[in-house]
mmCIF file of C-alpha atoms in Angstrom:
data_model
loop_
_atom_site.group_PDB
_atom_site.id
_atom_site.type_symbol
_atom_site.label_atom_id
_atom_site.label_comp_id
_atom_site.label_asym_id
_atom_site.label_seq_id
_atom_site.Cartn_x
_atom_site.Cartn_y
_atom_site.Cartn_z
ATOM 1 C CA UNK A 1 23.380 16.906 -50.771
ATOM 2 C CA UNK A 2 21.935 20.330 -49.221
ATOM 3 C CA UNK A 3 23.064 20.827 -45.904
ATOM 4 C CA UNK A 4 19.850 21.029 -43.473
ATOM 5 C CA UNK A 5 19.735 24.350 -41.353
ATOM 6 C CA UNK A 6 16.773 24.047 -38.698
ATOM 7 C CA UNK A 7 15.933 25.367 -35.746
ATOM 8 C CA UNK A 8 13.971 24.154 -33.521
ATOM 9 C CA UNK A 9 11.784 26.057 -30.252
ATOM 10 C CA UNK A 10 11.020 23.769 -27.856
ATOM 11 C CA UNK A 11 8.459 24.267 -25.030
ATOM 12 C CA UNK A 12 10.637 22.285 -22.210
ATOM 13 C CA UNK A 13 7.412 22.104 -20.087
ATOM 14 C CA UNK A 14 7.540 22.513 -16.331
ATOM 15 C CA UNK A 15 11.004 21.296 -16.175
ATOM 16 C CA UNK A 16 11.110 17.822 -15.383
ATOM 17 C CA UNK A 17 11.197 15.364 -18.248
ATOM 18 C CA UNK A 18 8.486 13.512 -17.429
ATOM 19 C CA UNK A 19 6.105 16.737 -18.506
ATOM 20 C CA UNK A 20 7.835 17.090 -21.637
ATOM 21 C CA UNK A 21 6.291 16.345 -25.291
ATOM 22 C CA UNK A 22 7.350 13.313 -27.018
ATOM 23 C CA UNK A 23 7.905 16.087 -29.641
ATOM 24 C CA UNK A 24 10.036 17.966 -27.687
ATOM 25 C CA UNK A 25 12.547 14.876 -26.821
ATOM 26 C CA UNK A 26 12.731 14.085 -30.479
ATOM 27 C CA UNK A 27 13.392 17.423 -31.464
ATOM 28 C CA UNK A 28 16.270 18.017 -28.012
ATOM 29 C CA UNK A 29 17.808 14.115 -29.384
ATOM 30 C CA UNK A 30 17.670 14.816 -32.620
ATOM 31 C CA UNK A 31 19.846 18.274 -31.899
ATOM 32 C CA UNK A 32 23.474 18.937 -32.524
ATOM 33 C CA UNK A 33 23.002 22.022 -30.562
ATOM 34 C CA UNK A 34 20.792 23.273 -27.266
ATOM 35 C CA UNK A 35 20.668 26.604 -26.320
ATOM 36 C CA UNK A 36 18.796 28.567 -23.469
ATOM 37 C CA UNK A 37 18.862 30.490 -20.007
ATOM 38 C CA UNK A 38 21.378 28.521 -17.915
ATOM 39 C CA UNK A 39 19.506 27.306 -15.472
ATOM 40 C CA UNK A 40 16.450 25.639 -17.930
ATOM 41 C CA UNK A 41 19.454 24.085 -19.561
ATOM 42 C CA UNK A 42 21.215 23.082 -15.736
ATOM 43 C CA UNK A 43 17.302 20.845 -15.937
ATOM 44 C CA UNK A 44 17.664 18.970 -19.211
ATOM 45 C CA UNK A 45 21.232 18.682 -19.797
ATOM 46 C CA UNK A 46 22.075 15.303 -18.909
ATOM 47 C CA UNK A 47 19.425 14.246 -20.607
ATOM 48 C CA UNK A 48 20.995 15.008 -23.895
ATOM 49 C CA UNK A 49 25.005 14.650 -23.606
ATOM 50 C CA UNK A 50 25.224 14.814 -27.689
ATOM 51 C CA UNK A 51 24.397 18.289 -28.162
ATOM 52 C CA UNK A 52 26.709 21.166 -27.545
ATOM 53 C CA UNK A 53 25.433 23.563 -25.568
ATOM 54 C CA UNK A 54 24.792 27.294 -25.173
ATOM 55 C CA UNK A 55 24.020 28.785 -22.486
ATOM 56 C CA UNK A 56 23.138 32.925 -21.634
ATOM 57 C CA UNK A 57 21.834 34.380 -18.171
ATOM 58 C CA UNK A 58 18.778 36.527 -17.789
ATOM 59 C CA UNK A 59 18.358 39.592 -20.049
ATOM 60 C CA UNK A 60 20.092 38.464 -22.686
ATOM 61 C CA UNK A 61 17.586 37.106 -24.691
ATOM 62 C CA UNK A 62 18.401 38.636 -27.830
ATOM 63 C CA UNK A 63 22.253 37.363 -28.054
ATOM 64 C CA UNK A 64 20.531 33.865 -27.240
ATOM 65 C CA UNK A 65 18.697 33.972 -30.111
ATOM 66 C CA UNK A 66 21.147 35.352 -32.077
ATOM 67 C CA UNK A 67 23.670 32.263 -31.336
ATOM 68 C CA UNK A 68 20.877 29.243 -32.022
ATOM 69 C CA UNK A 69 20.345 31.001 -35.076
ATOM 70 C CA UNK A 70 23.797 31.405 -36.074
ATOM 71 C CA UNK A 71 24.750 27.742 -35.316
ATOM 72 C CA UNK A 72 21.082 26.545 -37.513
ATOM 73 C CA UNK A 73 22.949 28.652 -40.483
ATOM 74 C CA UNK A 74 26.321 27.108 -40.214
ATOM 75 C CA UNK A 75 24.412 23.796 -40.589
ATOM 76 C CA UNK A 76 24.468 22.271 -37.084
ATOM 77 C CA UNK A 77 20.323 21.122 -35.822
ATOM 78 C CA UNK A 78 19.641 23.015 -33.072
ATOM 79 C CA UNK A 79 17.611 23.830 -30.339
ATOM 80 C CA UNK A 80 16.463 26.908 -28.423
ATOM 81 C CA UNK A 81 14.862 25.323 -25.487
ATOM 82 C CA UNK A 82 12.085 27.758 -23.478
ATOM 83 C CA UNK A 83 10.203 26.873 -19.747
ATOM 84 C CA UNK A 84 6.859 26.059 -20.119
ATOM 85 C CA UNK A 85 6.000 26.816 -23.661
ATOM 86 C CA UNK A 86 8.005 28.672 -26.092
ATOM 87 C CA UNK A 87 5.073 31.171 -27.393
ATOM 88 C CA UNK A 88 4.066 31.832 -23.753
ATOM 89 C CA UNK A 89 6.589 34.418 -22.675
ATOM 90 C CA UNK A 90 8.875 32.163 -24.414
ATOM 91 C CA UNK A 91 11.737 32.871 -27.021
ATOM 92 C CA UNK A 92 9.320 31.914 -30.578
ATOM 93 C CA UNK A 93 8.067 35.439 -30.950
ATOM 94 C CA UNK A 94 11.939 36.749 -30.983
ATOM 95 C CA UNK A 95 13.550 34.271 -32.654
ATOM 96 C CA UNK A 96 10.663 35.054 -35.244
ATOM 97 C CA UNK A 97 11.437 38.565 -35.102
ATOM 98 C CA UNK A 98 14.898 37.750 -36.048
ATOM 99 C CA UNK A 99 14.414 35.026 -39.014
ATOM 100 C CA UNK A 100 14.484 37.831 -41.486
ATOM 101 C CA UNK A 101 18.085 37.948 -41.190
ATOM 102 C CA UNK A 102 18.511 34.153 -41.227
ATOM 103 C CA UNK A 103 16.019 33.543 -44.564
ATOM 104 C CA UNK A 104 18.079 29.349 -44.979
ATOM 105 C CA UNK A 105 16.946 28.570 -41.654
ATOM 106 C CA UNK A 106 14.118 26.568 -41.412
ATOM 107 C CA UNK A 107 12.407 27.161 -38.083
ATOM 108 C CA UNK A 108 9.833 24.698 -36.282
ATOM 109 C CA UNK A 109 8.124 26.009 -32.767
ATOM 110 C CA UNK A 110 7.254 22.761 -30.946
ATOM 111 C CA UNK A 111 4.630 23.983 -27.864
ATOM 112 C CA UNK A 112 4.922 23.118 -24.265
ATOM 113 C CA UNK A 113 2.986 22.600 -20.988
ATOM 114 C CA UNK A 114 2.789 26.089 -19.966
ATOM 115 C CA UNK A 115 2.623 27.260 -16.307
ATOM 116 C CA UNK A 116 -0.807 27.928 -15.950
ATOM 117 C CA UNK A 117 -1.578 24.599 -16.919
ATOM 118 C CA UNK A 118 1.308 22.355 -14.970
ATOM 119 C CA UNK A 119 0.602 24.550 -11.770
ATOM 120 C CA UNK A 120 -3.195 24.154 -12.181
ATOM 121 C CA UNK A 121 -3.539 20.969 -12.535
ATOM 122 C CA UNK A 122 -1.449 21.089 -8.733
ATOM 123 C CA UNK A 123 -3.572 22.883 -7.435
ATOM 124 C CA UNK A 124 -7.161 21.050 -8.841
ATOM 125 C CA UNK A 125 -9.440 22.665 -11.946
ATOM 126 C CA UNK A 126 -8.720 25.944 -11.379
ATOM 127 C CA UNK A 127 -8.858 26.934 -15.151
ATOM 128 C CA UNK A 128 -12.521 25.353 -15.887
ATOM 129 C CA UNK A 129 -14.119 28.849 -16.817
ATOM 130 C CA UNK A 130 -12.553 31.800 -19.078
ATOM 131 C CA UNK A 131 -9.199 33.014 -17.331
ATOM 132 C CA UNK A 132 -6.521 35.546 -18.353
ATOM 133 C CA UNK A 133 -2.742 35.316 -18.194
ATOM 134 C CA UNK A 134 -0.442 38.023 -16.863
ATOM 135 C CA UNK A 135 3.242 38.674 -16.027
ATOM 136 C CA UNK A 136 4.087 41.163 -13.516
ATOM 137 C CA UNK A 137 7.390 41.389 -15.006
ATOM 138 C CA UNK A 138 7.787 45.169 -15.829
ATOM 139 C CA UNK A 139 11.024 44.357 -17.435
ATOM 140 C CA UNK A 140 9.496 44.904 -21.090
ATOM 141 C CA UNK A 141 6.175 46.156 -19.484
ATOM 142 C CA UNK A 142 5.862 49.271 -18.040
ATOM 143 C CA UNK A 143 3.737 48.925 -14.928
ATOM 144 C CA UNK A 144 0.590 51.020 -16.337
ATOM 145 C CA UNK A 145 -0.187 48.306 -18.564
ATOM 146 C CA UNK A 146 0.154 45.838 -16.060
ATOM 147 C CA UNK A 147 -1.716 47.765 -13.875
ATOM 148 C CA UNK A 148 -4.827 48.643 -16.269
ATOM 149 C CA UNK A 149 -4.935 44.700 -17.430
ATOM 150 C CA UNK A 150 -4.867 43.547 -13.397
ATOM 151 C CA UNK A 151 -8.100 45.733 -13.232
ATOM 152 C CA UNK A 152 -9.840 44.809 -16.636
ATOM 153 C CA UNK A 153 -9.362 40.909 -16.036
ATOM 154 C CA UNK A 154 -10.689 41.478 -12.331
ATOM 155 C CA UNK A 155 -13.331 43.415 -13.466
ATOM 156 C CA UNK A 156 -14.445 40.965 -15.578
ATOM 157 C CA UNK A 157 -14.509 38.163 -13.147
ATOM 158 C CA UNK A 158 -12.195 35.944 -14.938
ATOM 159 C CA UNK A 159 -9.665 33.418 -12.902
ATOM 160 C CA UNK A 160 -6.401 35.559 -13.405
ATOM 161 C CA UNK A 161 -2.822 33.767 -13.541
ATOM 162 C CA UNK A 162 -0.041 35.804 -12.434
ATOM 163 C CA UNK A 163 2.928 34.737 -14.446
ATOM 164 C CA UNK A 164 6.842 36.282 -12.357
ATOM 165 C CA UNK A 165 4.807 37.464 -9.472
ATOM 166 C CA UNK A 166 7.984 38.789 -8.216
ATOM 167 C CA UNK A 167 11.770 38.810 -7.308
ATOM 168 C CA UNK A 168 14.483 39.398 -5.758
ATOM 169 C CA UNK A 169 14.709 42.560 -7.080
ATOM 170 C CA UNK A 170 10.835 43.035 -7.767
ATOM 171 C CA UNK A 171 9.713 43.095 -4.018
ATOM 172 C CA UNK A 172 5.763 43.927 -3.189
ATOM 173 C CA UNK A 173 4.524 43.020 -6.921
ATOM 174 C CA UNK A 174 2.142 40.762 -5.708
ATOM 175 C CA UNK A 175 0.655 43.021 -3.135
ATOM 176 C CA UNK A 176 0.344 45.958 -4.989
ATOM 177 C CA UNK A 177 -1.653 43.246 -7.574
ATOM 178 C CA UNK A 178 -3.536 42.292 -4.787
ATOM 179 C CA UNK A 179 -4.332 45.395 -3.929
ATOM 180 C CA UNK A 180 -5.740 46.306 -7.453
ATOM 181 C CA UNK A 181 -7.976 43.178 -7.977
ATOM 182 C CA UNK A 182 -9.288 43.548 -4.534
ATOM 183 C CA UNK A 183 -10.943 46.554 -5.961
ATOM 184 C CA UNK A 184 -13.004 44.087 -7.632
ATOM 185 C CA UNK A 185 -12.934 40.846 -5.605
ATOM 186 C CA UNK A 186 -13.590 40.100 -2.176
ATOM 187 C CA UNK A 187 -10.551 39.403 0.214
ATOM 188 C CA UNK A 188 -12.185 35.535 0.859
ATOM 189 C CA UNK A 189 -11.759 35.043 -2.918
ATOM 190 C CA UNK A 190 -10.008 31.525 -3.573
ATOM 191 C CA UNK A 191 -6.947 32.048 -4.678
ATOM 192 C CA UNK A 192 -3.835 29.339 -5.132
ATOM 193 C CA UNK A 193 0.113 29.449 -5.703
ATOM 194 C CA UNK A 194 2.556 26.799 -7.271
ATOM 195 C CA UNK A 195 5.978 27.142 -6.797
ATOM 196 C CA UNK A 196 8.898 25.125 -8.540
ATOM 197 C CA UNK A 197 6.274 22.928 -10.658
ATOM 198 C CA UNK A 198 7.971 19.700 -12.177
ATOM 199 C CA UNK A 199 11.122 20.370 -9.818
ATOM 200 C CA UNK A 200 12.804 19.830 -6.742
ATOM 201 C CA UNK A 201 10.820 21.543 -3.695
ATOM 202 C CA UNK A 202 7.488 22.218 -5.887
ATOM 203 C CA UNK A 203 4.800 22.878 -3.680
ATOM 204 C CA UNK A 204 1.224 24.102 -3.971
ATOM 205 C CA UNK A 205 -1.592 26.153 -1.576
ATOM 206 C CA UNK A 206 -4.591 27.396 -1.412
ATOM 207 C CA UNK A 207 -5.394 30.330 0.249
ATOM 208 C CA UNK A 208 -7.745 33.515 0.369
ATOM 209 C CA UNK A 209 -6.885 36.656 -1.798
ATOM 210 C CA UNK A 210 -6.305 38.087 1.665
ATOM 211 C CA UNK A 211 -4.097 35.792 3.130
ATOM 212 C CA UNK A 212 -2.183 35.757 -0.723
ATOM 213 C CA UNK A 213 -1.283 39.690 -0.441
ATOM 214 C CA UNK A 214 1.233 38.770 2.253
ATOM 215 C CA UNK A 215 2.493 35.730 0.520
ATOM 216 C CA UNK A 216 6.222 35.202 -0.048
ATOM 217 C CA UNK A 217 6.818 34.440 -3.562
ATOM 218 C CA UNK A 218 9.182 34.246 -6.535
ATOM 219 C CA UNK A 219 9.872 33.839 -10.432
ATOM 220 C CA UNK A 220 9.461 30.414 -9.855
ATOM 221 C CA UNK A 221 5.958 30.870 -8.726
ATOM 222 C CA UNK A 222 2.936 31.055 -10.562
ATOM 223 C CA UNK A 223 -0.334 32.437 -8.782
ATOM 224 C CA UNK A 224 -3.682 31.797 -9.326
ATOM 225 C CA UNK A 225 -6.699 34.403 -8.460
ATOM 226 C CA UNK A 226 -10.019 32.736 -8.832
ATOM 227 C CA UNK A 227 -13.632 34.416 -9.618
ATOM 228 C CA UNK A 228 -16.913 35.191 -8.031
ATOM 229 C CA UNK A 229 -17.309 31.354 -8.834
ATOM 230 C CA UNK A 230 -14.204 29.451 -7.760
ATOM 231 C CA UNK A 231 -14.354 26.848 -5.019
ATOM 232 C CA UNK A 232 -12.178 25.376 -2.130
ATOM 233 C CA UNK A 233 -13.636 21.565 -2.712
ATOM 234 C CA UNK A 234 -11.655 19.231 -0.143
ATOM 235 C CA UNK A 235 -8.615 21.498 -0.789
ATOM 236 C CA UNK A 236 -8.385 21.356 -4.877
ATOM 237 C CA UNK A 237 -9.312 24.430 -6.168
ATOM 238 C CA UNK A 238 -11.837 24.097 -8.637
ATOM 239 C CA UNK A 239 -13.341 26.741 -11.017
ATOM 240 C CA UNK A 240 -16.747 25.438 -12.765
ATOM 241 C CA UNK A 241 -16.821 25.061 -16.310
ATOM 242 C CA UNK A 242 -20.634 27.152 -16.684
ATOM 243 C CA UNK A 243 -21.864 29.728 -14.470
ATOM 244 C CA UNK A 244 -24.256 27.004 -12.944
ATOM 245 C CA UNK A 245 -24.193 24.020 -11.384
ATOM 246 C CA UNK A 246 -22.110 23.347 -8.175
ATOM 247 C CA UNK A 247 -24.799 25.369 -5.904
ATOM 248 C CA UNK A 248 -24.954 25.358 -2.368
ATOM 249 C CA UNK A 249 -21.051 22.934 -2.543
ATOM 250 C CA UNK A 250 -18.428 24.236 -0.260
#
């Protein structure tokens, strides 16, 4: 009988298991092997006491990979588990990237609830119109980029979601963004964070795009810049789907 080498990437969601795919929790119980940043694995693990896991710390994506793949080739199901969903700033493209050296393992991505959408639906309908996604990690971006694609999407008066707004070693990333869509976007824009979605402590607000450039925030929060036509309706934010209806509503 020919010994099955898969790998799975699974889109965790949010990070509690009530968010996650029934596709996900077949694909996590069906695994011999789990592997991941330590502390998306810390939020699943008891959940799934038959796999052995593996376990890296930020920045070492590559080795990550490198292990799931290594334990799919010596025959054992596994796992590489990713917040949110694993083709959003997740670990599919790499792992992809990587294959070629691995050309027995069969690999499935399995999709997530991303950020944009756990945190959103927090916060109200802030997503209802065309929006843009954007880290403000500079890790693997240098900050031009991120700097020219703050100003296109806020140009073009699309809801923007600010993915890592910043850290502890990443301090006044979310101002400076501020600073550069508020070329664009006046300071009483709606705007809206969620912080720790799915977890212990989450939390969500709604603020102005003046009050957010002063906002403490972290890796674990996602931020939310609405457009010209974004509401605060009984505190949900709410972004229309069309660019009529909802006149004269506050």
């Amino acid at each position: 009988m020919k010994m099955e080498k898969k790998l799975y990437v699974v889109g965790m969601g949010p990070g509690g298991h009530d968010d996650m795919t029934f596709r996900a929790d077949r694909a996590l119980r069906n695994s011999e092997v789990i592997a991941g940043y330590t502390v998306y694995v810390d939020l699943i693990r008891a959940e799934y006491p038959q796999a052995e896991i593996i376990t890296t710390p930020m920045r070492k994506e590559r080795e990550r990979c490198e292990m799931a793949l290594d334990a799919a080739a010596d025959g054992r199901i596994t796992s590489m588990i990713c917040s949110g969903d694993s083709g959003v700033y997740g670990m599919a493209s790499l792992i992809l990237e990587m294959a070629g050296n691995y050309p027995e393992v069969s690999i499935e991505i399995i999709p997530g609830i991303t950020a944009a959408l756990s945190g959103g639906a927090l916060l109200g309908a802030p997503l209802g119109h065309d929006f843009a996604v954007i880290s403000m990690s500079d890790a693997l971006t240098p900050m031009e980029t991120i700097e020219n694609r703050l100003a296109a999407a806020a140009k073009s008066d699309m809801v923007i979601c600010l993915y890592n707004p910043e850290s502890h070693k990443r301090k006044g990333y979310l101002r400076h963004a501020c600073e550069i869509i508020g070329q664009y976007r006046s300071p009483d824009t709606i705007c809206g964070t969620a912080s720790e979605i799915g977890r212990d402590g989450q939390e969500a607000r709604i603020l102005t795009l003046g009050e957010l450039s002063g906002t403490a925030v972290d890796m674990f929060t996602t931020v939310f810049i609405g457009s010209s036509r974004t509401k605060n309706l009984r505190e949900r934010m709410v972004t229309p789907r069309g660019y009529r209806g909802l006149e004269g509503q506050t």
